[in-house]
Amino acid sequence: MGKVKIKNLKKNFGDLEVLKDINLEVKEREVICIIGASGSGKSTLLRCINALEDASSGTIEVDGNDITRADGNINKYRQDIGMVFQQFNLFPHMTVLKNISFAPVALKLKTKEEAEETALKLLRSVDLEEKANVYPEQLSGGQQQRVAIARALAMNPDVMLFDEPTSALDPEMVGEVLNVMKQLAKDGMTMIVVTHEMGFAREVADRVIFIDEGFIVEEGPPSEIFGNPKNQRTINFLNKVL
Amino acid sequence: MSIPALIVQYWPRLLAGLALTVEITIISLILAGILGMVFGLLSVSKRKGLRAIALVYVDIVRGTPLLVQAFFIYFGIPAALGIQSDPVVSGVITLSLNAGGYLAEIVRGGIESISRGQMEAARSLGLPYGMAMRSVILPQAIRTMTPALINQCIITLKDTSLLSVIGVTELTQTGRLIIANNYQSFEVWAIVAVMYFIIIMILSKISKRIERKMSYGKSKN
């Protein structure tokens, strides 16, 4: 049973066709890494999955719910889809603890005490327990991104989407964020990761998807994509980045 | 008569004028705040129709002089409807609508100054638009808006003096009436000017303090 089922997804920005015909099924506990050049449509694909971008046509089912026809239910559906952004997007006017506990409390899913307890537990899991009461601006990029992951996890999502989570980080901080993501994958989270970290994709992904010009050009286990790519465009791309 | 003697003699009237000035300012700013918030939110709406409504309002306010707005509301509309109008009520309506337009622009600018990622992050957690706006965007926007808001408060306070032309006996009109009695133009306008100045200085000082309190993060830890 697929956790995420994308059928014939198309997305246009005006006259520009960014996604031309995407078909993709992600199984529960599967870790998918999406690779491709800038402007290939990989981030747009990710953003369509939680309707931050509206699909132009096609369907996207997450857990059986069609995101593209969510109407009034989109807020409900989004609660089960965690998202981590390139720019972290922590709320600067809230402490780290509040960043994580705010949404579950505001949406009345948890009491303040329960949400804070969960938040502390999550902070412990990303090794930032001592930062609970500071504001995001006092954290390094890597720390902020780990808090952002904890914030998404606080909603107890079924799927986690990562939109180039390490691209805005200084090189020495990439590792700490990837380690958190590796642990998450090990714990069985269903993950879709748009990334430029080929090492991570090779090590953690169950399946790697190469997107180019709005199409899925090639997909397969990392050993195949990195070890024996078949499509010439995949080969060209990998030659450039590896 | 010397300035001190003038102050002593006309103090009750000057004070009453100042009180009305402050009263009209406060009431107008409260109403303008509501208008500004509503139209400011409309102007960042995804719906074109709502944005158009806000745009028309702001353009009318900015595209016409305050004095013409006051005349239109005090003389024009009552004449067309055949009703009696009250100068203070007309004055408050004028200033509210006027400041509301400028505040709407300040609110729009404040909201737009917050990175799009903030709204996206809030929505991605499942927060509805209104809740995300209220708890995530506006608290941040208000911080960036504060200097402009304070500026608008001071402008509106000074704009009350224009209401003297429709016969509101606020501070400026009080000055005119006193001069009509004693012809001491220099002294009386000096007194009136100093009274405005003092009130505005007090306002600026308070607002500086508010601004400082609102800077977050480091100061709280």
PDB file of N, CA and C in Angstrom, chain A residues 16-75:
ATOM      1  N   LEU A  16       5.257  28.390 -18.265  1.00  0.00           N
ATOM      2  CA  LEU A  16       6.384  27.510 -17.993  1.00  0.00           C
ATOM      3  C   LEU A  16       5.896  26.183 -17.395  1.00  0.00           C
ATOM      4  N   GLU A  17       6.182  25.084 -18.087  1.00  0.00           N
ATOM      5  CA  GLU A  17       5.831  23.771 -17.561  1.00  0.00           C
ATOM      6  C   GLU A  17       6.976  23.267 -16.697  1.00  0.00           C
ATOM      7  N   VAL A  18       6.749  23.223 -15.384  1.00  0.00           N
ATOM      8  CA  VAL A  18       7.828  22.804 -14.492  1.00  0.00           C
ATOM      9  C   VAL A  18       7.794  21.293 -14.277  1.00  0.00           C
ATOM     10  N   LEU A  19       6.589  20.777 -14.068  1.00  0.00           N
ATOM     11  CA  LEU A  19       6.437  19.328 -13.947  1.00  0.00           C
ATOM     12  C   LEU A  19       5.555  18.867 -15.095  1.00  0.00           C
ATOM     13  N   LYS A  20       6.059  17.906 -15.881  1.00  0.00           N
ATOM     14  CA  LYS A  20       5.340  17.582 -17.117  1.00  0.00           C
ATOM     15  C   LYS A  20       4.477  16.342 -17.002  1.00  0.00           C
ATOM     16  N   ASP A  21       4.956  15.340 -16.324  1.00  0.00           N
ATOM     17  CA  ASP A  21       4.107  14.160 -16.124  1.00  0.00           C
ATOM     18  C   ASP A  21       4.813  13.278 -15.100  1.00  0.00           C
ATOM     19  N   ILE A  22       4.477  13.508 -13.847  1.00  0.00           N
ATOM     20  CA  ILE A  22       5.182  12.799 -12.779  1.00  0.00           C
ATOM     21  C   ILE A  22       4.298  11.674 -12.237  1.00  0.00           C
ATOM     22  N   ASN A  23       4.841  10.481 -12.228  1.00  0.00           N
ATOM     23  CA  ASN A  23       4.174   9.347 -11.598  1.00  0.00           C
ATOM     24  C   ASN A  23       5.138   8.738 -10.588  1.00  0.00           C
ATOM     25  N   LEU A  24       4.661   8.619  -9.362  1.00  0.00           N
ATOM     26  CA  LEU A  24       5.571   8.166  -8.312  1.00  0.00           C
ATOM     27  C   LEU A  24       4.766   7.551  -7.182  1.00  0.00           C
ATOM     28  N   GLU A  25       5.236   6.416  -6.698  1.00  0.00           N
ATOM     29  CA  GLU A  25       4.589   5.821  -5.544  1.00  0.00           C
ATOM     30  C   GLU A  25       5.639   5.603  -4.465  1.00  0.00           C
ATOM     31  N   VAL A  26       5.334   6.059  -3.285  1.00  0.00           N
ATOM     32  CA  VAL A  26       6.263   5.902  -2.169  1.00  0.00           C
ATOM     33  C   VAL A  26       5.614   5.006  -1.135  1.00  0.00           C
ATOM     34  N   LYS A  27       6.323   3.946  -0.761  1.00  0.00           N
ATOM     35  CA  LYS A  27       5.758   3.005   0.201  1.00  0.00           C
ATOM     36  C   LYS A  27       6.041   3.458   1.628  1.00  0.00           C
ATOM     37  N   GLU A  28       5.276   2.906   2.550  1.00  0.00           N
ATOM     38  CA  GLU A  28       5.493   3.210   3.953  1.00  0.00           C
ATOM     39  C   GLU A  28       6.916   2.804   4.355  1.00  0.00           C
ATOM     40  N   ARG A  29       7.544   3.647   5.140  1.00  0.00           N
ATOM     41  CA  ARG A  29       8.904   3.461   5.663  1.00  0.00           C
ATOM     42  C   ARG A  29       9.979   3.574   4.576  1.00  0.00           C
ATOM     43  N   GLU A  30       9.581   3.969   3.412  1.00  0.00           N
ATOM     44  CA  GLU A  30      10.558   4.096   2.338  1.00  0.00           C
ATOM     45  C   GLU A  30      11.227   5.468   2.396  1.00  0.00           C
ATOM     46  N   VAL A  31      12.508   5.500   2.068  1.00  0.00           N
ATOM     47  CA  VAL A  31      13.226   6.779   1.989  1.00  0.00           C
ATOM     48  C   VAL A  31      13.581   7.030   0.526  1.00  0.00           C
ATOM     49  N   ILE A  32      13.019   8.121   0.010  1.00  0.00           N
ATOM     50  CA  ILE A  32      13.234   8.465  -1.393  1.00  0.00           C
ATOM     51  C   ILE A  32      14.113   9.703  -1.447  1.00  0.00           C
ATOM     52  N   CYS A  33      15.160   9.673  -2.244  1.00  0.00           N
ATOM     53  CA  CYS A  33      15.931  10.887  -2.478  1.00  0.00           C
ATOM     54  C   CYS A  33      15.700  11.339  -3.910  1.00  0.00           C
ATOM     55  N   ILE A  34      15.359  12.609  -4.047  1.00  0.00           N
ATOM     56  CA  ILE A  34      15.148  13.175  -5.372  1.00  0.00           C
ATOM     57  C   ILE A  34      16.348  14.032  -5.718  1.00  0.00           C
ATOM     58  N   ILE A  35      16.997  13.697  -6.816  1.00  0.00           N
ATOM     59  CA  ILE A  35      18.157  14.480  -7.243  1.00  0.00           C
ATOM     60  C   ILE A  35      17.883  15.078  -8.619  1.00  0.00           C
ATOM     61  N   GLY A  36      18.660  16.070  -8.943  1.00  0.00           N
ATOM     62  CA  GLY A  36      18.483  16.720 -10.234  1.00  0.00           C
ATOM     63  C   GLY A  36      19.070  18.118 -10.175  1.00  0.00           C
ATOM     64  N   ALA A  37      19.258  18.718 -11.351  1.00  0.00           N
ATOM     65  CA  ALA A  37      19.857  20.048 -11.420  1.00  0.00           C
ATOM     66  C   ALA A  37      18.882  21.095 -10.884  1.00  0.00           C
ATOM     67  N   SER A  38      19.396  22.291 -10.572  1.00  0.00           N
ATOM     68  CA  SER A  38      18.518  23.383 -10.174  1.00  0.00           C
ATOM     69  C   SER A  38      17.554  23.664 -11.317  1.00  0.00           C
ATOM     70  N   GLY A  39      16.305  23.905 -10.966  1.00  0.00           N
ATOM     71  CA  GLY A  39      15.320  24.224 -11.984  1.00  0.00           C
ATOM     72  C   GLY A  39      14.750  22.993 -12.669  1.00  0.00           C
ATOM     73  N   SER A  40      15.106  21.803 -12.191  1.00  0.00           N
ATOM     74  CA  SER A  40      14.598  20.591 -12.828  1.00  0.00           C
ATOM     75  C   SER A  40      13.169  20.293 -12.391  1.00  0.00           C
ATOM     76  N   GLY A  41      12.716  20.950 -11.312  1.00  0.00           N
ATOM     77  CA  GLY A  41      11.349  20.743 -10.836  1.00  0.00           C
ATOM     78  C   GLY A  41      11.265  19.929  -9.559  1.00  0.00           C
ATOM     79  N   LYS A  42      12.434  19.558  -8.995  1.00  0.00           N
ATOM     80  CA  LYS A  42      12.382  18.657  -7.844  1.00  0.00           C
ATOM     81  C   LYS A  42      11.768  19.306  -6.598  1.00  0.00           C
ATOM     82  N   SER A  43      12.101  20.578  -6.344  1.00  0.00           N
ATOM     83  CA  SER A  43      11.496  21.259  -5.199  1.00  0.00           C
ATOM     84  C   SER A  43      10.005  21.498  -5.423  1.00  0.00           C
ATOM     85  N   THR A  44       9.650  21.823  -6.644  1.00  0.00           N
ATOM     86  CA  THR A  44       8.232  22.038  -6.959  1.00  0.00           C
ATOM     87  C   THR A  44       7.430  20.766  -6.696  1.00  0.00           C
ATOM     88  N   LEU A  45       8.011  19.634  -7.107  1.00  0.00           N
ATOM     89  CA  LEU A  45       7.339  18.356  -6.858  1.00  0.00           C
ATOM     90  C   LEU A  45       7.079  18.174  -5.370  1.00  0.00           C
ATOM     91  N   LEU A  46       8.110  18.438  -4.569  1.00  0.00           N
ATOM     92  CA  LEU A  46       7.977  18.266  -3.122  1.00  0.00           C
ATOM     93  C   LEU A  46       6.891  19.195  -2.570  1.00  0.00           C
ATOM     94  N   ARG A  47       6.903  20.446  -3.049  1.00  0.00           N
ATOM     95  CA  ARG A  47       5.956  21.435  -2.532  1.00  0.00           C
ATOM     96  C   ARG A  47       4.522  21.153  -2.972  1.00  0.00           C
ATOM     97  N   CYS A  48       4.372  20.409  -4.059  1.00  0.00           N
ATOM     98  CA  CYS A  48       3.021  20.008  -4.469  1.00  0.00           C
ATOM     99  C   CYS A  48       2.438  18.974  -3.509  1.00  0.00           C
ATOM    100  N   ILE A  49       3.325  18.176  -2.896  1.00  0.00           N
ATOM    101  CA  ILE A  49       2.845  17.065  -2.070  1.00  0.00           C
ATOM    102  C   ILE A  49       2.105  17.572  -0.828  1.00  0.00           C
ATOM    103  N   ASN A  50       2.460  18.760  -0.315  1.00  0.00           N
ATOM    104  CA  ASN A  50       1.632  19.297   0.776  1.00  0.00           C
ATOM    105  C   ASN A  50       0.907  20.583   0.345  1.00  0.00           C
ATOM    106  N   ALA A  51       0.728  20.712  -0.959  1.00  0.00           N
ATOM    107  CA  ALA A  51      -0.103  21.779  -1.519  1.00  0.00           C
ATOM    108  C   ALA A  51       0.415  23.178  -1.217  1.00  0.00           C
ATOM    109  N   LEU A  52       1.716  23.310  -0.976  1.00  0.00           N
ATOM    110  CA  LEU A  52       2.274  24.662  -0.940  1.00  0.00           C
ATOM    111  C   LEU A  52       2.270  25.219  -2.364  1.00  0.00           C
ATOM    112  N   GLU A  53       2.315  24.300  -3.334  1.00  0.00           N
ATOM    113  CA  GLU A  53       2.025  24.664  -4.719  1.00  0.00           C
ATOM    114  C   GLU A  53       0.817  23.839  -5.142  1.00  0.00           C
ATOM    115  N   ASP A  54      -0.105  24.463  -5.848  1.00  0.00           N
ATOM    116  CA  ASP A  54      -1.259  23.724  -6.348  1.00  0.00           C
ATOM    117  C   ASP A  54      -0.887  23.018  -7.641  1.00  0.00           C
ATOM    118  N   ALA A  55      -1.218  21.742  -7.698  1.00  0.00           N
ATOM    119  CA  ALA A  55      -0.965  20.998  -8.932  1.00  0.00           C
ATOM    120  C   ALA A  55      -1.849  21.553 -10.049  1.00  0.00           C
ATOM    121  N   SER A  56      -1.305  21.598 -11.260  1.00  0.00           N
ATOM    122  CA  SER A  56      -2.122  22.058 -12.389  1.00  0.00           C
ATOM    123  C   SER A  56      -3.060  20.948 -12.844  1.00  0.00           C
ATOM    124  N   SER A  57      -2.566  19.723 -12.828  1.00  0.00           N
ATOM    125  CA  SER A  57      -3.450  18.575 -13.073  1.00  0.00           C
ATOM    126  C   SER A  57      -2.793  17.329 -12.494  1.00  0.00           C
ATOM    127  N   GLY A  58      -3.565  16.248 -12.455  1.00  0.00           N
ATOM    128  CA  GLY A  58      -3.070  15.019 -11.852  1.00  0.00           C
ATOM    129  C   GLY A  58      -3.538  14.900 -10.410  1.00  0.00           C
ATOM    130  N   THR A  59      -3.168  13.792  -9.787  1.00  0.00           N
ATOM    131  CA  THR A  59      -3.586  13.596  -8.396  1.00  0.00           C
ATOM    132  C   THR A  59      -2.386  13.253  -7.524  1.00  0.00           C
ATOM    133  N   ILE A  60      -2.486  13.642  -6.268  1.00  0.00           N
ATOM    134  CA  ILE A  60      -1.470  13.298  -5.273  1.00  0.00           C
ATOM    135  C   ILE A  60      -2.209  12.746  -4.055  1.00  0.00           C
ATOM    136  N   GLU A  61      -2.047  11.465  -3.833  1.00  0.00           N
ATOM    137  CA  GLU A  61      -2.684  10.886  -2.650  1.00  0.00           C
ATOM    138  C   GLU A  61      -1.648  10.685  -1.565  1.00  0.00           C
ATOM    139  N   VAL A  62      -1.968  11.166  -0.375  1.00  0.00           N
ATOM    140  CA  VAL A  62      -1.129  10.886   0.774  1.00  0.00           C
ATOM    141  C   VAL A  62      -2.010  10.177   1.784  1.00  0.00           C
ATOM    142  N   ASP A  63      -1.660   8.926   2.081  1.00  0.00           N
ATOM    143  CA  ASP A  63      -2.456   8.167   3.035  1.00  0.00           C
ATOM    144  C   ASP A  63      -3.910   8.041   2.569  1.00  0.00           C
ATOM    145  N   GLY A  64      -4.101   7.974   1.258  1.00  0.00           N
ATOM    146  CA  GLY A  64      -5.456   7.817   0.724  1.00  0.00           C
ATOM    147  C   GLY A  64      -6.209   9.117   0.523  1.00  0.00           C
ATOM    148  N   ASN A  65      -5.680  10.229   1.018  1.00  0.00           N
ATOM    149  CA  ASN A  65      -6.352  11.514   0.819  1.00  0.00           C
ATOM    150  C   ASN A  65      -5.782  12.217  -0.410  1.00  0.00           C
ATOM    151  N   ASP A  66      -6.661  12.688  -1.274  1.00  0.00           N
ATOM    152  CA  ASP A  66      -6.186  13.393  -2.458  1.00  0.00           C
ATOM    153  C   ASP A  66      -5.916  14.853  -2.121  1.00  0.00           C
ATOM    154  N   ILE A  67      -4.635  15.187  -2.081  1.00  0.00           N
ATOM    155  CA  ILE A  67      -4.208  16.531  -1.709  1.00  0.00           C
ATOM    156  C   ILE A  67      -4.694  17.578  -2.714  1.00  0.00           C
ATOM    157  N   THR A  68      -4.793  17.162  -3.981  1.00  0.00           N
ATOM    158  CA  THR A  68      -5.152  18.139  -5.012  1.00  0.00           C
ATOM    159  C   THR A  68      -6.645  18.489  -4.970  1.00  0.00           C
ATOM    160  N   ARG A  69      -7.428  17.684  -4.272  1.00  0.00           N
ATOM    161  CA  ARG A  69      -8.858  18.013  -4.124  1.00  0.00           C
ATOM    162  C   ARG A  69      -9.214  18.110  -2.641  1.00  0.00           C
ATOM    163  N   ALA A  70      -8.361  18.744  -1.883  1.00  0.00           N
ATOM    164  CA  ALA A  70      -8.536  18.762  -0.429  1.00  0.00           C
ATOM    165  C   ALA A  70      -9.623  19.735   0.000  1.00  0.00           C
ATOM    166  N   ASP A  71      -9.792  20.813  -0.744  1.00  0.00           N
ATOM    167  CA  ASP A  71     -10.745  21.865  -0.376  1.00  0.00           C
ATOM    168  C   ASP A  71     -10.575  22.266   1.088  1.00  0.00           C
ATOM    169  N   GLY A  72     -11.610  22.022   1.881  1.00  0.00           N
ATOM    170  CA  GLY A  72     -11.555  22.463   3.278  1.00  0.00           C
ATOM    171  C   GLY A  72     -10.681  21.603   4.174  1.00  0.00           C
ATOM    172  N   ASN A  73     -10.221  20.467   3.638  1.00  0.00           N
ATOM    173  CA  ASN A  73      -9.494  19.534   4.500  1.00  0.00           C
ATOM    174  C   ASN A  73      -7.983  19.709   4.471  1.00  0.00           C
ATOM    175  N   ILE A  74      -7.507  20.654   3.711  1.00  0.00           N
ATOM    176  CA  ILE A  74      -6.061  20.723   3.501  1.00  0.00           C
ATOM    177  C   ILE A  74      -5.298  20.893   4.811  1.00  0.00           C
ATOM    178  N   ASN A  75      -5.842  21.675   5.737  1.00  0.00           N
ATOM    179  CA  ASN A  75      -5.139  21.864   7.014  1.00  0.00           C
ATOM    180  C   ASN A  75      -5.032  20.548   7.776  1.00  0.00           C
TER     181      ASN A  75
END
